[in-house]
CSV table of C-alpha atoms in Angstrom, one decimal:
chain,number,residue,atom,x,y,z
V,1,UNK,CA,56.9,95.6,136.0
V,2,UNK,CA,57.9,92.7,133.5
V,3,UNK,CA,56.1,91.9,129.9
V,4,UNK,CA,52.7,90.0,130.9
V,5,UNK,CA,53.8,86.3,131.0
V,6,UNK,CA,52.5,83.5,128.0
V,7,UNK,CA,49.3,83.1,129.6
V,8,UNK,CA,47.7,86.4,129.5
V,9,UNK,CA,44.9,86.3,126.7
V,10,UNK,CA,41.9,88.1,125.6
V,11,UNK,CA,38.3,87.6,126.3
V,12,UNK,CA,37.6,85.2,123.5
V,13,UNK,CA,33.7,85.5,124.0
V,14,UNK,CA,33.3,88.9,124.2
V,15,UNK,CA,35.6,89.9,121.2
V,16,UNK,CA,33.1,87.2,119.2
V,17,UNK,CA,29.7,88.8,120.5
V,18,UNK,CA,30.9,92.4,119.7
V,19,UNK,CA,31.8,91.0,116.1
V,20,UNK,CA,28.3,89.6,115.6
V,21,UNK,CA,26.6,92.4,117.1
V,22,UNK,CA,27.9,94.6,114.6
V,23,UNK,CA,27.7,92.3,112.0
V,24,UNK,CA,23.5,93.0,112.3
V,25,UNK,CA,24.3,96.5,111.6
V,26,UNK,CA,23.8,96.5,107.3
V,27,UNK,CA,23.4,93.0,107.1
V,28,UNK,CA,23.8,91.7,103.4
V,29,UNK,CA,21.5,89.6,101.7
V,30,UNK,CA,23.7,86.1,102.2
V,31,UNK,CA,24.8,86.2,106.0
V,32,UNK,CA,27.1,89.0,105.4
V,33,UNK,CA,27.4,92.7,105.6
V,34,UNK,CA,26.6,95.9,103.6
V,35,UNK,CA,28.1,98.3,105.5
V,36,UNK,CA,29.4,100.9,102.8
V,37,UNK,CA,31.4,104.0,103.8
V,38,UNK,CA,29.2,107.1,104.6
V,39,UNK,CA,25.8,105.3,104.6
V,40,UNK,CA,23.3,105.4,107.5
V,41,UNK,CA,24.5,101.6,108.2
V,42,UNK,CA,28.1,103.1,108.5
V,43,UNK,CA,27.0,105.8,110.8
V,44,UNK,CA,24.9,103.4,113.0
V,45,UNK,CA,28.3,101.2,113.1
V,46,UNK,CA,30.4,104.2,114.7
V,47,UNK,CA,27.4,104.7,117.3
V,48,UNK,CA,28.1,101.7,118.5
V,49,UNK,CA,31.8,101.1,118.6
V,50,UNK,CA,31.4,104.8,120.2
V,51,UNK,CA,29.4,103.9,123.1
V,52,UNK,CA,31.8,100.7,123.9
V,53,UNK,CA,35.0,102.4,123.8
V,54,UNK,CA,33.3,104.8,126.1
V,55,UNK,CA,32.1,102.0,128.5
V,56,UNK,CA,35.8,101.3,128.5
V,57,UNK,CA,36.5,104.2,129.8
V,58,UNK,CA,38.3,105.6,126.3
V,59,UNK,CA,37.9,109.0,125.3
V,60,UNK,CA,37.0,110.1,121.3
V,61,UNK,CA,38.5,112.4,119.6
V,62,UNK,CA,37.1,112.6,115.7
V,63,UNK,CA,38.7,114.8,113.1
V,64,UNK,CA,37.2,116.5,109.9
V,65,UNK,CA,37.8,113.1,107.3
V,66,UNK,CA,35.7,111.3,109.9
V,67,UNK,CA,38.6,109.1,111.4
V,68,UNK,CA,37.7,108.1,115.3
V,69,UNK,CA,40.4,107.9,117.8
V,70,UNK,CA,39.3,106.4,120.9
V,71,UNK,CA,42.1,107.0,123.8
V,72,UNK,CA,43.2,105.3,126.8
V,73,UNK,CA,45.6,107.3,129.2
V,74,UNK,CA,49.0,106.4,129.1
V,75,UNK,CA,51.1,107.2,132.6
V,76,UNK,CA,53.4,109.8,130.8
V,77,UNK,CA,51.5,112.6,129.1
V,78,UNK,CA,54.3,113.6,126.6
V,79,UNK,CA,54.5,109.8,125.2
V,80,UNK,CA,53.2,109.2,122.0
V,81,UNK,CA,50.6,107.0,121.8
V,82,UNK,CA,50.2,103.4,120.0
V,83,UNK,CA,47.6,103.2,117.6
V,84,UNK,CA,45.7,100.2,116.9
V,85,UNK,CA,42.4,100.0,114.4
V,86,UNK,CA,41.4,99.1,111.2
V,87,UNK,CA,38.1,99.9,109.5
V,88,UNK,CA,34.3,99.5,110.0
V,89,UNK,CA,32.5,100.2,106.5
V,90,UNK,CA,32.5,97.1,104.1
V,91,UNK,CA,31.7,96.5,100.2
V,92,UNK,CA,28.7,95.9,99.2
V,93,UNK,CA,28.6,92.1,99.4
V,94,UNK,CA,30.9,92.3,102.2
V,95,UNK,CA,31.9,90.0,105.3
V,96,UNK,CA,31.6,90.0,108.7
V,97,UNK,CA,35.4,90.3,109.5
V,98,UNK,CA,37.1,92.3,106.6
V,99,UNK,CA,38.2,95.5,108.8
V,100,UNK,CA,36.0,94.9,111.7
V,101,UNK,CA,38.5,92.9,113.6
V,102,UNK,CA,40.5,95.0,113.5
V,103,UNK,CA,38.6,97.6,115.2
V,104,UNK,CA,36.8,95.2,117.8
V,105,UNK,CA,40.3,93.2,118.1
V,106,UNK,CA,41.8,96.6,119.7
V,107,UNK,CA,39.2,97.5,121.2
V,108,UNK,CA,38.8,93.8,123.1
V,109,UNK,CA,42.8,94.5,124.0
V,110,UNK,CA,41.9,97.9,125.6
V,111,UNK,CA,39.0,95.7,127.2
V,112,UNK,CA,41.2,93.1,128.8
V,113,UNK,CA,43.8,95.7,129.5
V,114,UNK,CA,40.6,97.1,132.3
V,115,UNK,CA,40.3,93.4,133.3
V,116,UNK,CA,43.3,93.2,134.3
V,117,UNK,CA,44.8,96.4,135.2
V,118,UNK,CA,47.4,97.0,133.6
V,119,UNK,CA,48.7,100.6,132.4
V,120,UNK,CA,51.0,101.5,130.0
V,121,UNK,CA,53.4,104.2,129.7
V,122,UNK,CA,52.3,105.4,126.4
V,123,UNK,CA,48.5,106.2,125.5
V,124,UNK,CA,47.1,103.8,123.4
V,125,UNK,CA,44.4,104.8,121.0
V,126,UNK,CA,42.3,102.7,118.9
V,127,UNK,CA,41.0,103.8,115.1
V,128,UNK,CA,38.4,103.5,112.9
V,129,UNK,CA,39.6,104.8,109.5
V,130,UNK,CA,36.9,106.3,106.9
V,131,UNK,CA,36.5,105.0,104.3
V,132,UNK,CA,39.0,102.2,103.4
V,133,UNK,CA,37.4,100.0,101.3
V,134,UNK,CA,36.8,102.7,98.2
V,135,UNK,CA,34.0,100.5,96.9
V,136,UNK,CA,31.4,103.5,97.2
V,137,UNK,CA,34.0,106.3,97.3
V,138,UNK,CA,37.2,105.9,95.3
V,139,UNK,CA,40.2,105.6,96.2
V,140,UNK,CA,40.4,103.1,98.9
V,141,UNK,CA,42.2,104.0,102.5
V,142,UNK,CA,40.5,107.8,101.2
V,143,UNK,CA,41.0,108.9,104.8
V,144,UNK,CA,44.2,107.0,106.0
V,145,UNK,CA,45.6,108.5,102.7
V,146,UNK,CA,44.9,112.2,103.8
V,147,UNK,CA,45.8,111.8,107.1
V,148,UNK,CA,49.1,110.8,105.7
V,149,UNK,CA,49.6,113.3,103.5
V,150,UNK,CA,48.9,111.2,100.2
V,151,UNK,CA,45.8,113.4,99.5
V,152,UNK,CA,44.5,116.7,100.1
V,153,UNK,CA,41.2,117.1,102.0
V,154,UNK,CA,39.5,119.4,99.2
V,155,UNK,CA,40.2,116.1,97.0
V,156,UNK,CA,38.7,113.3,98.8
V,157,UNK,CA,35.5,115.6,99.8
V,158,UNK,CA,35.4,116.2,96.3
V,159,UNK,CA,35.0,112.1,95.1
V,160,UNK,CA,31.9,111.2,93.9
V,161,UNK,CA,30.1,108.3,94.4
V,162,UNK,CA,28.2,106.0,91.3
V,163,UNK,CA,25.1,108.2,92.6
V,164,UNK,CA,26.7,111.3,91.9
V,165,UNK,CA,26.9,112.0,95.8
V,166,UNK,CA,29.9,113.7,97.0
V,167,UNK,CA,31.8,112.3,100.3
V,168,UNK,CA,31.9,116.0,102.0
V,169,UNK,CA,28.2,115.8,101.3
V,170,UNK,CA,27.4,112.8,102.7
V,171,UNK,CA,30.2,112.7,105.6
V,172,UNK,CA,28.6,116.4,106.9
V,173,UNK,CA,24.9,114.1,106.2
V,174,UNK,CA,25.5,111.4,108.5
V,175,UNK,CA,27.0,113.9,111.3
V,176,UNK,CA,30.5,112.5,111.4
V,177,UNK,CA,32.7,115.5,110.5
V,178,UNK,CA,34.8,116.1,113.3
V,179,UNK,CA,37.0,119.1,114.4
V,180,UNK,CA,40.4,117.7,114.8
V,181,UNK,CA,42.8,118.7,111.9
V,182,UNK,CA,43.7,115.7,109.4
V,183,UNK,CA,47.2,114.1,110.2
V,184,UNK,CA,48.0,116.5,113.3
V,185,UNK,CA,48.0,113.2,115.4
V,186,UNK,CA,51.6,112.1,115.6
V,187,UNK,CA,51.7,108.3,117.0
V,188,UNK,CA,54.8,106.8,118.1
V,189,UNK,CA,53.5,103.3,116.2
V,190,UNK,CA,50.7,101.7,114.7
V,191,UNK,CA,49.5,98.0,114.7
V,192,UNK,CA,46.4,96.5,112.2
V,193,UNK,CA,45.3,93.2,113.1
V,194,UNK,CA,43.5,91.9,109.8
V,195,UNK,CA,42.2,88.9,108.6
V,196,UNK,CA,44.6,87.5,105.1
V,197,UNK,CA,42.0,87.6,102.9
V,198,UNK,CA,44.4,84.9,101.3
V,199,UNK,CA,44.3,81.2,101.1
V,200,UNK,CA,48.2,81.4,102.0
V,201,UNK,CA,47.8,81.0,106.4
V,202,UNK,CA,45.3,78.2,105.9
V,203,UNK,CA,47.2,75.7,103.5
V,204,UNK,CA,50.2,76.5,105.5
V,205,UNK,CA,48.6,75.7,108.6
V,206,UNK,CA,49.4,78.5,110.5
V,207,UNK,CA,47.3,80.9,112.9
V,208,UNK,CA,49.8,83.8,112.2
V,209,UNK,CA,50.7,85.8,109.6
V,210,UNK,CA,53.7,88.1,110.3
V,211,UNK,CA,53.1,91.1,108.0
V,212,UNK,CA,56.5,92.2,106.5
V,213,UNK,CA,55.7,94.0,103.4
V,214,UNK,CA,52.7,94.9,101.4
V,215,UNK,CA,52.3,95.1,97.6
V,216,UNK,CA,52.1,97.7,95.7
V,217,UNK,CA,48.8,98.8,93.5
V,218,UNK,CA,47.2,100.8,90.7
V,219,UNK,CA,43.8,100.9,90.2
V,220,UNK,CA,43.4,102.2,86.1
V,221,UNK,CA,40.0,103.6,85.4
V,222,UNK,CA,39.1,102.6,81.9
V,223,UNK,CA,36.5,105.2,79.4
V,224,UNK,CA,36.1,103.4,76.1
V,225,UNK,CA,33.3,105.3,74.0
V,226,UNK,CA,31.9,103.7,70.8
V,227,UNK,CA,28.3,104.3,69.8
V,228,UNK,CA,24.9,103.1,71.3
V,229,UNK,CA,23.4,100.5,68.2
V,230,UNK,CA,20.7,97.8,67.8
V,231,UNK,CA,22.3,94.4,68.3
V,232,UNK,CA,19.3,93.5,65.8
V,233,UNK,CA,20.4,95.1,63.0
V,234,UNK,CA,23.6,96.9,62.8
V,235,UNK,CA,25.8,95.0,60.2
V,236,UNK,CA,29.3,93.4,62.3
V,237,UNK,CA,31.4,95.1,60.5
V,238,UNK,CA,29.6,98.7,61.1
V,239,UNK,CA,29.6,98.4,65.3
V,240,UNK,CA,31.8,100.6,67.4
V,241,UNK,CA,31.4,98.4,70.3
V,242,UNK,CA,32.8,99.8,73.5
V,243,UNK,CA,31.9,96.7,75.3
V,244,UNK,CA,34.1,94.3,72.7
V,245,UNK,CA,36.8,96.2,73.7
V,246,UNK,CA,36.6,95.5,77.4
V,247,UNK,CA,36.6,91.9,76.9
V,248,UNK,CA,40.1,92.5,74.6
V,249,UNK,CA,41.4,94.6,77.8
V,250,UNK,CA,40.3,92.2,80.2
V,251,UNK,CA,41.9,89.4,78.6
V,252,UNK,CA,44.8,91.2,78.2
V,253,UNK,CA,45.2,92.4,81.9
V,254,UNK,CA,45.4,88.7,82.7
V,255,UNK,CA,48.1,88.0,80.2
V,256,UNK,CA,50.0,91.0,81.5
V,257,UNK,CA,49.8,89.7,84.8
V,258,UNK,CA,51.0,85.7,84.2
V,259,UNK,CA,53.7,87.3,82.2
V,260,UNK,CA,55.3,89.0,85.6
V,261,UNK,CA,54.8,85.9,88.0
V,262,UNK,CA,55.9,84.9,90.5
V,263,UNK,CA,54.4,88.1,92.6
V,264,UNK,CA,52.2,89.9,90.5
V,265,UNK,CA,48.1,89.9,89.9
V,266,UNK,CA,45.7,91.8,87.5
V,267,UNK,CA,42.5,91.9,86.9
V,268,UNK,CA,39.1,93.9,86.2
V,269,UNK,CA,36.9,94.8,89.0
V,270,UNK,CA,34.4,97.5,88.5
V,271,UNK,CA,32.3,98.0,85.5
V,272,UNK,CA,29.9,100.0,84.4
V,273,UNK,CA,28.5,99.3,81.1
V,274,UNK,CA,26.2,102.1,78.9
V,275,UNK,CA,23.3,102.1,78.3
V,276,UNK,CA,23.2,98.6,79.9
V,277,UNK,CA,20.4,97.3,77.2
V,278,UNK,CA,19.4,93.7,76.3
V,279,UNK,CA,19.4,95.0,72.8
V,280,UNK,CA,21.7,97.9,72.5
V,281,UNK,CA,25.4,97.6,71.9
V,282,UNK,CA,27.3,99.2,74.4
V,283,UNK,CA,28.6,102.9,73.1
V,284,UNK,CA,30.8,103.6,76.1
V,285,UNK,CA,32.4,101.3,79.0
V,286,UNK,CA,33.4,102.5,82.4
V,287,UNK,CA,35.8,99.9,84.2
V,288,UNK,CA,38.8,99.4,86.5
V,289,UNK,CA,41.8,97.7,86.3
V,290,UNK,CA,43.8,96.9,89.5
V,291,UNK,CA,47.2,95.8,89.3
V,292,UNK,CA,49.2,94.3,92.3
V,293,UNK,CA,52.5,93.2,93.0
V,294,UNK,CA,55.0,93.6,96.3
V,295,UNK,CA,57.8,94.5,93.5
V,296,UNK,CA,58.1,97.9,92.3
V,297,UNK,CA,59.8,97.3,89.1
V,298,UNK,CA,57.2,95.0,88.0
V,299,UNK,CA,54.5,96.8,88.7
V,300,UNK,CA,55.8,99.9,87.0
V,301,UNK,CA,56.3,97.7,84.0
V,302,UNK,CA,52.2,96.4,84.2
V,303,UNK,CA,50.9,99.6,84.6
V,304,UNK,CA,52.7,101.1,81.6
V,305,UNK,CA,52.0,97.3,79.4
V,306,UNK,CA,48.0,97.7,80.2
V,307,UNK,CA,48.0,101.3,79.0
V,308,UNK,CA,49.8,100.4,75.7
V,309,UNK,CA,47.3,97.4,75.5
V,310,UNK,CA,43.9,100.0,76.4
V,311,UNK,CA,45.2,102.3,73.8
V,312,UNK,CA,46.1,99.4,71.2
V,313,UNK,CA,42.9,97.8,71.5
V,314,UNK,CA,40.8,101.0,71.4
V,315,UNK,CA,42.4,102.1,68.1
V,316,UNK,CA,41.8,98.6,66.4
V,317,UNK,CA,37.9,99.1,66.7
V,318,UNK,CA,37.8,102.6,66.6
V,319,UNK,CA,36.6,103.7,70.0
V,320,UNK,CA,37.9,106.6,72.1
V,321,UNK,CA,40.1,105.5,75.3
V,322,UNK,CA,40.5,107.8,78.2
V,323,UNK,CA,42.5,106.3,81.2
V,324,UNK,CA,42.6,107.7,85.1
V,325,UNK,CA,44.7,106.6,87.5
V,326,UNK,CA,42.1,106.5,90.6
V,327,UNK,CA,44.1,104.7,93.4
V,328,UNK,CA,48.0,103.9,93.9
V,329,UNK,CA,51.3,103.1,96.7
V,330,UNK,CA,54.2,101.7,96.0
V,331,UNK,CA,55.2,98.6,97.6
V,332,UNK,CA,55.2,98.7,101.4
V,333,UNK,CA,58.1,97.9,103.6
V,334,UNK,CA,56.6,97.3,107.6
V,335,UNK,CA,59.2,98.8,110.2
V,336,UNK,CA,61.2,95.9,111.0
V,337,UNK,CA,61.6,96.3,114.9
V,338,UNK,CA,57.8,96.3,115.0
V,339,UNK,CA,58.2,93.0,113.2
V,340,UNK,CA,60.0,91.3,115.3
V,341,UNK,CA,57.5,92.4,118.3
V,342,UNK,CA,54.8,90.8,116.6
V,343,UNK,CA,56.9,87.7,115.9
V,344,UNK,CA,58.1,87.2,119.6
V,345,UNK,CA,55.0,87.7,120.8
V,346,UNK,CA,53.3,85.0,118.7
V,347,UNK,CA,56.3,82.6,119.7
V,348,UNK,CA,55.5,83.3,123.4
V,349,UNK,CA,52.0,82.6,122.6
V,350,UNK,CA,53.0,79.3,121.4
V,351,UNK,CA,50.8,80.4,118.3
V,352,UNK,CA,52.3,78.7,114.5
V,353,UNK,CA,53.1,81.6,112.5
V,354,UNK,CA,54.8,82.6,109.4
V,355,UNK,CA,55.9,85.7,107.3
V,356,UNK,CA,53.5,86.8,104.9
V,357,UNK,CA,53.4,89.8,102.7
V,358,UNK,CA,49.9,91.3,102.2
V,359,UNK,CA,48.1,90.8,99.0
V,360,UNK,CA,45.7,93.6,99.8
V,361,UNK,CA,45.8,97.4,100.7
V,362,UNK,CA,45.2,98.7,104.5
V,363,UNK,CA,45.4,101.7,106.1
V,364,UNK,CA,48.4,100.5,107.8
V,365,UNK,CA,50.0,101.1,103.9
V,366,UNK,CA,49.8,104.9,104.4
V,367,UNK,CA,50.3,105.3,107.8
V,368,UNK,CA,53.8,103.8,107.2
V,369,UNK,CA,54.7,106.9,106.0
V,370,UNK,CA,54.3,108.4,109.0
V,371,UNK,CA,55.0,106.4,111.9
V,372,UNK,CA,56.4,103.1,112.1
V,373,UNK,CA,53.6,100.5,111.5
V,374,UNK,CA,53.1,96.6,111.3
V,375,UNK,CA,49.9,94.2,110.8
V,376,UNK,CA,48.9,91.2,112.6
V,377,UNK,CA,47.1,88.6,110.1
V,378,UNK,CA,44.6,85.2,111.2
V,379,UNK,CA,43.7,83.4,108.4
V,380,UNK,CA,40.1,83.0,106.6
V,381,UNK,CA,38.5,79.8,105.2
V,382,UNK,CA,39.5,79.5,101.9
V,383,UNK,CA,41.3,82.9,101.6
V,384,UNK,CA,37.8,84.3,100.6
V,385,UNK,CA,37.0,87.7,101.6
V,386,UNK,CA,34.7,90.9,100.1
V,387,UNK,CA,32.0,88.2,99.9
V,388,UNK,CA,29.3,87.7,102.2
V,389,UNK,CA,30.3,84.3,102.6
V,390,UNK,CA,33.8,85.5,104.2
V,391,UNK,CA,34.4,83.2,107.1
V,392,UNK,CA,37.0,82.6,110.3
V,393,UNK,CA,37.3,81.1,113.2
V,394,UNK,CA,36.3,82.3,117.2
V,395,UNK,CA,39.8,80.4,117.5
V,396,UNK,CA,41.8,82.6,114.9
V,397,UNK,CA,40.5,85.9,115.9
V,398,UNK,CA,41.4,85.3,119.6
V,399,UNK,CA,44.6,84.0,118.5
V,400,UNK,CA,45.1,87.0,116.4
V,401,UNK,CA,44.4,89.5,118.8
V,402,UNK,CA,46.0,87.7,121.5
V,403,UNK,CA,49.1,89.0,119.7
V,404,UNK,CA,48.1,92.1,119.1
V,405,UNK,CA,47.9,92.6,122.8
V,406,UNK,CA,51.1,91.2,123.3
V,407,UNK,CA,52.7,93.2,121.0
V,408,UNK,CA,50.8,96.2,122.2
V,409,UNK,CA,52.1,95.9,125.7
V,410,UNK,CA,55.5,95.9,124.5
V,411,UNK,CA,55.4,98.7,122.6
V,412,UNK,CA,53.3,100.8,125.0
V,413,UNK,CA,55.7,99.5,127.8
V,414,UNK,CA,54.0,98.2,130.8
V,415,UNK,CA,54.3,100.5,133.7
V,416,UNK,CA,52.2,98.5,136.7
């Protein structure tokens, strides 16, 4: 049977009515979602996408990192299947989009695939990875990353959580703790639909972003311990203030990072400041840099520059400095023939599209290392995302996923 013609497209309602249903699962506190990894919000999320994908007929497999794989039959039981997915949990003041549609975007593809019939000669499976966002568990892409090989299992059940919980804890808590092996899946490709989280599709005017590379990170956890003092009375020139010396890093990641433009971003995200007193000076600081650029060299060179400048600045006021690397990947290459799918199929769509290399990191970052991978990107108003007030169009998630299943049908080859 030939490749579904140009005017084969998705249920456009229904993909929009599964991403506000969920949305009401952890709602935020400013229209959008608090939905963090391992919570009972997160475990009320899977429910859900668990009972669609089996009213669409898909069967779920679960392994022990809490990753779900939701199956459709292919027509040749020894093909490899094609993955599809993204991520369900959220930060804290998260939106309504930011992983999610990528999740319901393959899941509406399996959906229309029913409508219409069609089968594929490869399986196609559609995943929700654990734990991508790191904001409650670090690293981010935790799961994708063991799966992968990046990370051993004993390690991410090991992370701890600003509570002090543990993830094995509070994955066995929630009941998601499967019995499929980590990474004994092999895939014959993978495709991430994902919003940019970028301004770049917007001001370009385009509904596409063709993901060809991804940049590279490190997230640097900073420790800089001074002593606890009244902000009353303890003479300036007698502080050890830990928290003085953030602002000096801070200011210097943002140096670092204008110095390596074009392609290159720094700043400081998390922070957690002791003992957090109106009157006390801080006597130790908590607080991650992250460091980004799609070119290896310079990120190499910013990561070793801020850890000259955290030790510099921490010997000037005479506060201890302990750094921890707590998230890292290199610079991401997407596989190329995948590429071109996803570019063809846009152009058949009639859909404006561009090449774009992603400014943040998916779990379509680690798979790559195991099976030939690309993403799918729709713009967002503004470029804003992980805030609630993350927004995009019904038009660009359709438009978005309307590729995906394009693409999806290539790669799966359509049978009948």
């Amino acid at each position: 049977m030939p490749a579904p013609g140009e005017n084969l497209r998705i249920n456009s309602t229904r993909l929009w009515n599964s991403l506000m249903e969920m949305a009401l699962i952890g709602p935020g506190l400013a229209g959008g979602c608090n939905r963090q990894t391992l919570t009972d919000a997160d475990s009320e999320g899977r429910h859900l996408f668990a009972g669609w994908c089996k009213a669409a007929g898909m069967t779920m497999g679960v392994d022990t990192m809490g990753n779900m794989f939701a199956t459709r039959a292919g027509t040749d039981p020894s093909a490899l299947p094609v993955y599809m997915g993204s991520h369900l949990d959220t930060q804290p003041t998260g939106g309504k989009y930011d992983g999610v549609l990528g999740v319901l975007g393959a899941l509406e593809v399996v959906r229309t695939m029913n409508d219409i019939g069609v089968q594929t000669k490869h399986p196609i499976v559609v995943t929700n990875w654990t734990n991508e966002e790191g904001a409650r568990f670090a690293p981010a892409m935790l799961a994708s990353g063991v799966f992968a090989g990046i990370h051993s299992q004993d390690y991410a059940y090991s992370r701890i959580d600003p509570e002090g919980l543990r993830f094995g804890d509070e994955l066995a808590r929630i009941g998601w703790v499967g019995d499929e092996v980590v990474g004994a899946r092999r895939m014959h490709a993978m495709l991430e639909l994902h919003i940019e989280q970028g301004p770049i599709l917007e001001a370009e005017g385009k509904s596409i972003g063709v993901v060809t590379h991804g940049q590279g990170l490190w997230w640097l956890e900073i420790t800089l311990t001074g002593k606890d003092a009244h902000t009353g009375s303890t003479p300036m020139h007698l502080r050890v203030n830990a928290g003085l010396g953030m602002a000096r890093i801070t200011e210097r990641v943002h140096q670092i990072a204008m110095s390596h433009q074009p392609n290159a971003v720094g700043a400081v995200g998390q922070v957690f400041v002791h003992p957090n007193s109106r009157n006390v000076i801080p006597g130790k600081v908590v607080f991650t840099v992250d460091i980004r650029s799609p070119d290896q060299a310079k990120l190499d060179a910013m990561k070793a520059e801020v850890m000259r400048a955290a030790h510099a600045v921490a010997a000037e006021l005479g506060l201890g400095c302990g750094i921890e690397d707590v998230g890292h990947f290199d610079p991401v290459t997407f596989d190329a023939g995948l590429v071109k799918i996803v570019r063809q199929s846009a152009e058949k769509l009639g859909h404006s599209h561009m090449d774009i290399v992603s400014g943040a990191g998916h779990d379509a970052c680690w798979i790559n290392r195991v099976a030939p991978t690309v993403m799918v990107m729709c713009p967002c108003v503004d470029g804003l995302s992980h805030n609630e007030a993350e927004e995009i169009s019904p038009e660009w998630a359709a438009a978005g996923t309307d590729v995906l299943l394009h693409a999806v049908l290539e790669v799966a080859q359509v049978v009948s």
